[in-house]
PDB file of C-alpha atoms in Angstrom:
ATOM      1  CA  MET A   1       1.315  11.862   4.783  1.00 92.00           C
ATOM      2  CA  TRP A   2       0.440  15.080   5.067  1.00 94.00           C
ATOM      3  CA  ILE A   3       2.457  16.102   2.243  1.00 93.00           C
ATOM      4  CA  VAL A   4       0.836  13.353   0.197  1.00 94.00           C
ATOM      5  CA  VAL A   5      -1.985  14.721   0.759  1.00 94.00           C
ATOM      6  CA  GLY A   6      -0.393  18.622  -0.075  1.00 95.00           C
ATOM      7  CA  VAL A   7       1.204  17.343  -3.262  1.00 94.00           C
ATOM      8  CA  ALA A   8      -1.837  15.214  -5.091  1.00 93.00           C
ATOM      9  CA  SER A   9      -4.138  18.536  -3.765  1.00 93.00           C
ATOM     10  CA  VAL A  10      -2.255  20.789  -5.446  1.00 93.00           C
ATOM     11  CA  PHE A  11      -2.028  18.837  -8.620  1.00 91.00           C
ATOM     12  CA  LEU A  12      -5.641  18.211  -8.711  1.00 90.00           C
ATOM     13  CA  LEU A  13      -6.771  21.608  -7.803  1.00 90.00           C
ATOM     14  CA  LYS A  14      -4.237  23.334 -10.521  1.00 88.00           C
ATOM     15  CA  ALA A  15      -5.343  20.698 -13.450  1.00 85.00           C
ATOM     16  CA  ALA A  16      -9.259  21.499 -12.627  1.00 83.00           C
ATOM     17  CA  GLY A  17      -8.224  25.195 -12.464  1.00 79.00           C
ATOM     18  CA  SER A  18      -6.617  25.171 -15.827  1.00 71.00           C
ATOM     19  CA  LYS A  19      -9.931  23.738 -18.293  1.00 72.00           C
ATOM     20  CA  SER A  20      -9.522  24.629 -21.691  1.00 73.00           C
ATOM     21  CA  LEU A  21     -10.414  23.394 -25.070  1.00 75.00           C
ATOM     22  CA  VAL A  22      -6.800  22.507 -25.614  1.00 77.00           C
ATOM     23  CA  PRO A  23      -5.712  21.471 -22.231  1.00 77.00           C
ATOM     24  CA  SER A  24      -2.416  22.265 -20.167  1.00 81.00           C
ATOM     25  CA  LYS A  25       0.197  18.240 -19.534  1.00 84.00           C
ATOM     26  CA  MET A  26      -0.957  18.821 -16.187  1.00 84.00           C
ATOM     27  CA  GLN A  27      -4.736  18.970 -17.138  1.00 86.00           C
ATOM     28  CA  SER A  28      -3.592  15.877 -19.645  1.00 87.00           C
ATOM     29  CA  MET A  29      -2.572  13.981 -16.844  1.00 89.00           C
ATOM     30  CA  ALA A  30      -5.275  14.668 -14.353  1.00 88.00           C
ATOM     31  CA  GLU A  31      -8.176  13.821 -17.303  1.00 88.00           C
ATOM     32  CA  LEU A  32      -6.057  10.582 -18.140  1.00 91.00           C
ATOM     33  CA  LEU A  33      -6.182   9.484 -14.659  1.00 92.00           C
ATOM     34  CA  VAL A  34      -9.803  10.495 -14.147  1.00 91.00           C
ATOM     35  CA  GLU A  35     -10.205   8.253 -16.856  1.00 93.00           C
ATOM     36  CA  PHE A  36      -8.230   5.405 -16.040  1.00 94.00           C
ATOM     37  CA  ILE A  37     -10.107   5.166 -12.451  1.00 94.00           C
ATOM     38  CA  ARG A  38     -13.282   5.155 -13.935  1.00 94.00           C
ATOM     39  CA  GLY A  39     -12.127   2.582 -16.497  1.00 93.00           C
ATOM     40  CA  ILE A  40     -11.433   0.128 -13.289  1.00 93.00           C
ATOM     41  CA  ILE A  41     -14.535   0.844 -11.720  1.00 93.00           C
ATOM     42  CA  GLN A  42     -16.858   0.493 -14.822  1.00 92.00           C
ATOM     43  CA  ASP A  43     -14.962  -2.930 -15.731  1.00 91.00           C
ATOM     44  CA  THR A  44     -15.204  -3.972 -11.716  1.00 90.00           C
ATOM     45  CA  MET A  45     -18.419  -2.864 -10.589  1.00 90.00           C
ATOM     46  CA  GLY A  46     -20.338  -1.705 -13.625  1.00 87.00           C
ATOM     47  CA  ALA A  47     -22.328   1.532 -13.741  1.00 87.00           C
ATOM     48  CA  SER A  48     -23.561   1.158  -9.963  1.00 86.00           C
ATOM     49  CA  GLY A  49     -20.158   1.464  -8.996  1.00 88.00           C
ATOM     50  CA  MET A  50     -19.652   5.149 -10.359  1.00 91.00           C
ATOM     51  CA  ARG A  51     -20.991   6.603  -7.086  1.00 92.00           C
ATOM     52  CA  TYR A  52     -17.936   5.503  -5.518  1.00 93.00           C
ATOM     53  CA  PHE A  53     -15.555   7.084  -7.653  1.00 94.00           C
ATOM     54  CA  PRO A  54     -14.676  10.105  -4.761  1.00 93.00           C
ATOM     55  CA  LEU A  55     -13.698   7.156  -2.651  1.00 94.00           C
ATOM     56  CA  ILE A  56     -11.953   5.030  -5.192  1.00 95.00           C
ATOM     57  CA  SER A  57     -10.030   7.531  -6.534  1.00 94.00           C
ATOM     58  CA  SER A  58      -8.908   9.185  -3.592  1.00 94.00           C
ATOM     59  CA  LEU A  59      -7.618   5.871  -2.170  1.00 95.00           C
ATOM     60  CA  PHE A  60      -5.432   5.557  -5.850  1.00 95.00           C
ATOM     61  CA  ILE A  61      -4.365   8.760  -5.991  1.00 95.00           C
ATOM     62  CA  PHE A  62      -3.225   8.630  -1.913  1.00 95.00           C
ATOM     63  CA  ILE A  63      -1.277   5.240  -2.854  1.00 95.00           C
ATOM     64  CA  LEU A  64       0.125   6.013  -6.047  1.00 94.00           C
ATOM     65  CA  PHE A  65       1.392   9.769  -4.658  1.00 94.00           C
ATOM     66  CA  SER A  66       2.753   8.155  -1.303  1.00 93.00           C
ATOM     67  CA  ASN A  67       4.649   5.783  -3.270  1.00 92.00           C
ATOM     68  CA  LEU A  68       6.379   7.986  -6.017  1.00 92.00           C
ATOM     69  CA  LEU A  69       7.108  10.460  -3.424  1.00 91.00           C
ATOM     70  CA  GLY A  70       8.940   7.266  -1.161  1.00 88.00           C
ATOM     71  CA  LEU A  71      11.048   7.035  -4.275  1.00 86.00           C
ATOM     72  CA  ILE A  72      12.713   9.932  -3.338  1.00 86.00           C
ATOM     73  CA  PRO A  73      15.724  10.009  -1.832  1.00 80.00           C
ATOM     74  CA  GLY A  74      15.978  10.811   2.289  1.00 81.00           C
ATOM     75  CA  SER A  75      11.743  10.819   1.959  1.00 85.00           C
ATOM     76  CA  TYR A  76       9.718   8.062   3.871  1.00 85.00           C
ATOM     77  CA  THR A  77       7.401   5.399   2.066  1.00 88.00           C
ATOM     78  CA  VAL A  78       4.128   5.720   4.203  1.00 91.00           C
ATOM     79  CA  THR A  79       2.743   2.672   2.593  1.00 92.00           C
ATOM     80  CA  SER A  80       5.797   0.585   3.706  1.00 90.00           C
ATOM     81  CA  GLN A  81       4.223   0.459   7.094  1.00 92.00           C
ATOM     82  CA  ILE A  82       1.835  -2.014   7.511  1.00 93.00           C
ATOM     83  CA  ILE A  83      -0.411  -0.481  10.305  1.00 94.00           C
ATOM     84  CA  VAL A  84      -1.109   2.272   7.097  1.00 94.00           C
ATOM     85  CA  THR A  85      -1.674  -0.257   5.079  1.00 94.00           C
ATOM     86  CA  GLY A  86      -3.445  -2.417   7.557  1.00 95.00           C
ATOM     87  CA  VAL A  87      -5.849   0.412   8.229  1.00 95.00           C
ATOM     88  CA  PHE A  88      -6.976   1.197   4.855  1.00 95.00           C
ATOM     89  CA  ALA A  89      -7.266  -3.179   4.019  1.00 95.00           C
ATOM     90  CA  LEU A  90      -9.586  -2.979   7.195  1.00 95.00           C
ATOM     91  CA  GLY A  91     -11.363   0.162   6.228  1.00 95.00           C
ATOM     92  CA  VAL A  92     -11.845  -1.175   2.676  1.00 95.00           C
ATOM     93  CA  TYR A  93     -13.168  -4.563   3.829  1.00 94.00           C
ATOM     94  CA  ALA A  94     -15.324  -3.360   6.631  1.00 95.00           C
ATOM     95  CA  LEU A  95     -17.116  -0.582   4.059  1.00 94.00           C
ATOM     96  CA  SER A  96     -17.931  -3.544   1.457  1.00 93.00           C
ATOM     97  CA  LEU A  97     -19.243  -5.561   4.582  1.00 93.00           C
ATOM     98  CA  VAL A  98     -22.020  -2.699   5.110  1.00 94.00           C
ATOM     99  CA  ILE A  99     -22.830  -2.025   1.764  1.00 93.00           C
ATOM    100  CA  GLY A 100     -23.254  -5.860   1.312  1.00 91.00           C
ATOM    101  CA  PHE A 101     -25.830  -5.847   4.426  1.00 92.00           C
ATOM    102  CA  GLN A 102     -26.921  -2.337   3.523  1.00 92.00           C
ATOM    103  CA  LEU A 103     -28.278  -3.424  -0.170  1.00 89.00           C
ATOM    104  CA  HIS A 104     -29.141  -7.299   0.888  1.00 86.00           C
ATOM    105  CA  GLY A 105     -29.620  -7.599   4.278  1.00 88.00           C
ATOM    106  CA  ALA A 106     -29.358 -11.202   5.564  1.00 86.00           C
ATOM    107  CA  LYS A 107     -29.167 -12.507   2.063  1.00 85.00           C
ATOM    108  CA  PHE A 108     -25.845 -10.834   1.784  1.00 84.00           C
ATOM    109  CA  LEU A 109     -24.310 -13.908   3.954  1.00 84.00           C
ATOM    110  CA  GLY A 110     -25.117 -16.274   0.806  1.00 82.00           C
ATOM    111  CA  ILE A 111     -22.033 -15.054  -0.348  1.00 82.00           C
ATOM    112  CA  LEU A 112     -20.247 -17.775   1.524  1.00 81.00           C
ATOM    113  CA  VAL A 113     -21.824 -20.440  -0.540  1.00 81.00           C
ATOM    114  CA  PRO A 114     -20.825 -20.231  -4.095  1.00 76.00           C
ATOM    115  CA  PRO A 115     -23.575 -20.451  -6.860  1.00 76.00           C
ATOM    116  CA  GLY A 116     -24.486 -24.350  -8.019  1.00 78.00           C
ATOM    117  CA  THR A 117     -23.284 -25.869  -4.814  1.00 78.00           C
ATOM    118  CA  PRO A 118     -24.549 -29.480  -3.556  1.00 83.00           C
ATOM    119  CA  GLY A 119     -25.958 -29.027  -0.515  1.00 80.00           C
ATOM    120  CA  TRP A 120     -23.675 -32.131   0.819  1.00 84.00           C
ATOM    121  CA  LEU A 121     -21.057 -29.361   0.103  1.00 82.00           C
ATOM    122  CA  LEU A 122     -22.138 -27.319   2.625  1.00 81.00           C
ATOM    123  CA  PRO A 123     -20.349 -28.098   5.594  1.00 85.00           C
ATOM    124  CA  LEU A 124     -17.726 -27.681   3.678  1.00 86.00           C
ATOM    125  CA  MET A 125     -17.463 -25.141   1.373  1.00 85.00           C
ATOM    126  CA  ILE A 126     -19.131 -22.609   3.763  1.00 85.00           C
ATOM    127  CA  PRO A 127     -15.656 -22.692   6.208  1.00 89.00           C
ATOM    128  CA  ILE A 128     -13.813 -22.364   3.152  1.00 88.00           C
ATOM    129  CA  GLU A 129     -15.000 -19.144   2.055  1.00 85.00           C
ATOM    130  CA  LEU A 130     -15.319 -18.095   5.397  1.00 89.00           C
ATOM    131  CA  ILE A 131     -11.513 -18.197   5.580  1.00 91.00           C
ATOM    132  CA  SER A 132     -11.367 -16.659   2.185  1.00 88.00           C
ATOM    133  CA  GLN A 133     -13.220 -13.681   3.145  1.00 87.00           C
ATOM    134  CA  LEU A 134     -11.357 -12.922   6.389  1.00 89.00           C
ATOM    135  CA  ALA A 135      -8.105 -13.390   4.106  1.00 92.00           C
ATOM    136  CA  ARG A 136      -9.228 -10.499   2.095  1.00 91.00           C
ATOM    137  CA  PRO A 137      -8.075  -7.676   4.689  1.00 92.00           C
ATOM    138  CA  ILE A 138      -5.041  -9.185   5.577  1.00 93.00           C
ATOM    139  CA  SER A 139      -3.527 -10.289   1.668  1.00 92.00           C
ATOM    140  CA  LEU A 140      -5.036  -6.549   1.006  1.00 91.00           C
ATOM    141  CA  ALA A 141      -2.627  -4.951   3.254  1.00 93.00           C
ATOM    142  CA  VAL A 142       0.344  -7.513   3.610  1.00 93.00           C
ATOM    143  CA  ARG A 143       1.067  -7.384  -0.550  1.00 92.00           C
ATOM    144  CA  LEU A 144       1.003  -3.453  -0.745  1.00 92.00           C
ATOM    145  CA  PHE A 145       3.451  -3.104   2.834  1.00 92.00           C
ATOM    146  CA  ALA A 146       5.974  -6.113   1.402  1.00 92.00           C
ATOM    147  CA  ASN A 147       6.325  -4.393  -1.852  1.00 88.00           C
ATOM    148  CA  MET A 148       7.188  -1.000  -0.837  1.00 88.00           C
ATOM    149  CA  THR A 149       9.615  -2.168   2.144  1.00 87.00           C
ATOM    150  CA  ALA A 150      11.199  -5.542  -0.309  1.00 86.00           C
ATOM    151  CA  GLY A 151      11.965  -2.706  -3.098  1.00 82.00           C
ATOM    152  CA  HIS A 152      13.557   0.140  -0.442  1.00 79.00           C
ATOM    153  CA  VAL A 153      15.198  -2.330   1.702  1.00 83.00           C
ATOM    154  CA  ILE A 154      17.152  -4.138  -1.727  1.00 82.00           C
ATOM    155  CA  LEU A 155      17.829  -0.438  -2.861  1.00 79.00           C
ATOM    156  CA  GLY A 156      19.380   0.375   0.113  1.00 79.00           C
ATOM    157  CA  VAL A 157      21.375  -2.331   0.309  1.00 82.00           C
ATOM    158  CA  LEU A 158      22.918  -1.748  -3.791  1.00 79.00           C
ATOM    159  CA  PHE A 159      23.450   2.089  -2.410  1.00 76.00           C
ATOM    160  CA  GLY A 160      25.660   0.524   0.546  1.00 79.00           C
ATOM    161  CA  LEU A 161      27.185  -1.611  -1.898  1.00 77.00           C
ATOM    162  CA  THR A 162      27.961   1.500  -4.213  1.00 77.00           C
ATOM    163  CA  ILE A 163      29.495   3.476  -1.302  1.00 78.00           C
ATOM    164  CA  ALA A 164      31.742   0.457   0.060  1.00 77.00           C
ATOM    165  CA  GLY A 165      32.867  -0.635  -3.433  1.00 73.00           C
ATOM    166  CA  GLY A 166      34.659   2.878  -3.936  1.00 72.00           C
ATOM    167  CA  VAL A 167      35.445   3.951  -7.268  1.00 67.00           C
ATOM    168  CA  LEU A 168      36.856   0.749  -8.706  1.00 71.00           C
ATOM    169  CA  ILE A 169      33.934  -2.084  -8.402  1.00 74.00           C
ATOM    170  CA  GLY A 170      31.384   0.832  -6.812  1.00 71.00           C
ATOM    171  CA  TRP A 171      29.927   0.995 -10.442  1.00 71.00           C
ATOM    172  CA  LEU A 172      28.559  -1.994 -10.955  1.00 78.00           C
ATOM    173  CA  PRO A 173      26.158  -2.062  -7.606  1.00 76.00           C
ATOM    174  CA  PHE A 174      25.274   1.489  -8.741  1.00 76.00           C
ATOM    175  CA  SER A 175      24.430   0.279 -12.630  1.00 81.00           C
ATOM    176  CA  PHE A 176      21.690  -2.287 -10.546  1.00 79.00           C
ATOM    177  CA  THR A 177      20.183   0.514  -8.586  1.00 80.00           C
ATOM    178  CA  ILE A 178      19.588   2.557 -11.416  1.00 82.00           C
ATOM    179  CA  VAL A 179      18.045  -0.243 -13.066  1.00 82.00           C
ATOM    180  CA  LEU A 180      15.505  -1.346 -10.030  1.00 83.00           C
ATOM    181  CA  TYR A 181      14.798   2.751  -9.361  1.00 82.00           C
ATOM    182  CA  GLY A 182      13.280   2.429 -12.885  1.00 85.00           C
ATOM    183  CA  LEU A 183      11.799  -0.592 -11.841  1.00 86.00           C
ATOM    184  CA  GLU A 184      10.220   1.012  -8.633  1.00 87.00           C
ATOM    185  CA  VAL A 185       8.344   3.646 -10.389  1.00 89.00           C
ATOM    186  CA  GLY A 186       6.798   1.202 -12.186  1.00 90.00           C
ATOM    187  CA  ILE A 187       5.958  -0.908  -9.121  1.00 90.00           C
ATOM    188  CA  ALA A 188       4.802   2.059  -7.436  1.00 91.00           C
ATOM    189  CA  PHE A 189       1.834   2.266 -10.317  1.00 93.00           C
ATOM    190  CA  ILE A 190       1.112  -1.410 -10.175  1.00 93.00           C
ATOM    191  CA  GLN A 191       0.574  -1.905  -6.399  1.00 93.00           C
ATOM    192  CA  ALA A 192      -1.568   1.173  -6.514  1.00 94.00           C
ATOM    193  CA  TYR A 193      -3.662  -0.139  -9.501  1.00 95.00           C
ATOM    194  CA  ILE A 194      -4.030  -4.020  -7.695  1.00 94.00           C
ATOM    195  CA  PHE A 195      -4.793  -2.151  -4.291  1.00 95.00           C
ATOM    196  CA  THR A 196      -7.809  -0.587  -6.552  1.00 95.00           C
ATOM    197  CA  VAL A 197      -8.858  -2.699  -8.378  1.00 95.00           C
ATOM    198  CA  LEU A 198      -9.289  -5.530  -5.406  1.00 94.00           C
ATOM    199  CA  THR A 199     -11.230  -2.859  -3.806  1.00 94.00           C
ATOM    200  CA  CYS A 200     -13.517  -2.384  -6.223  1.00 94.00           C
ATOM    201  CA  VAL A 201     -13.629  -6.321  -6.580  1.00 92.00           C
ATOM    202  CA  TYR A 202     -14.418  -6.754  -3.238  1.00 92.00           C
ATOM    203  CA  ILE A 203     -17.311  -3.454  -3.187  1.00 93.00           C
ATOM    204  CA  GLY A 204     -18.149  -5.273  -6.553  1.00 91.00           C
ATOM    205  CA  ASP A 205     -18.751  -8.368  -4.815  1.00 88.00           C
ATOM    206  CA  ALA A 206     -20.997  -6.655  -2.130  1.00 89.00           C
ATOM    207  CA  ILE A 207     -22.841  -5.064  -4.910  1.00 90.00           C
ATOM    208  CA  HIS A 208     -23.666  -7.954  -6.893  1.00 86.00           C
ATOM    209  CA  LEU A 209     -23.406 -10.762  -5.011  1.00 79.00           C
ATOM    210  CA  HIS A 210     -21.107 -12.853  -6.701  1.00 70.00           C
TER     211      HIS A 210
END
């Protein structure tokens, strides 16, 4: 985790330190990253969500760099550990609750009642919405953990088959490994994006009560 923080910090500090009218490649990448995260926040939370930009961007960059550095053979994938993704998910969900109660007080509990729900349906809808709320941190944690773990397990199996197959048939699983490796790079970005979008959605729900 410290290596991820160090690599991400060096990248961002170097990109920020080379400000110029004609941006370098590193500066261009950092600017694209910032604009991408800003777009996610504005699409899900609106302009009021920009106050949470430092948190959201830190979360996205940490998860992305963790996923990508975990693809280096022999390295360790932080996000393939349920304790790590669980702490992030619980932290995000707890923050959304704090924001909701801070902004709306007891009215925040109205999030358990979808707009337009008839009164006779409330005894049914409130437990369903409560279960849905409690499932949020679980699904957020398990999704990232499961995707990272599954990809690495499959890569490990294919590498094992490559070695066991020798020169004669080892090329077949190795070719699948190359294709899957490219797919895992894409998944690293997608999973960081999904985690960030859902974080924005949960905080946005707390801000707007819908």
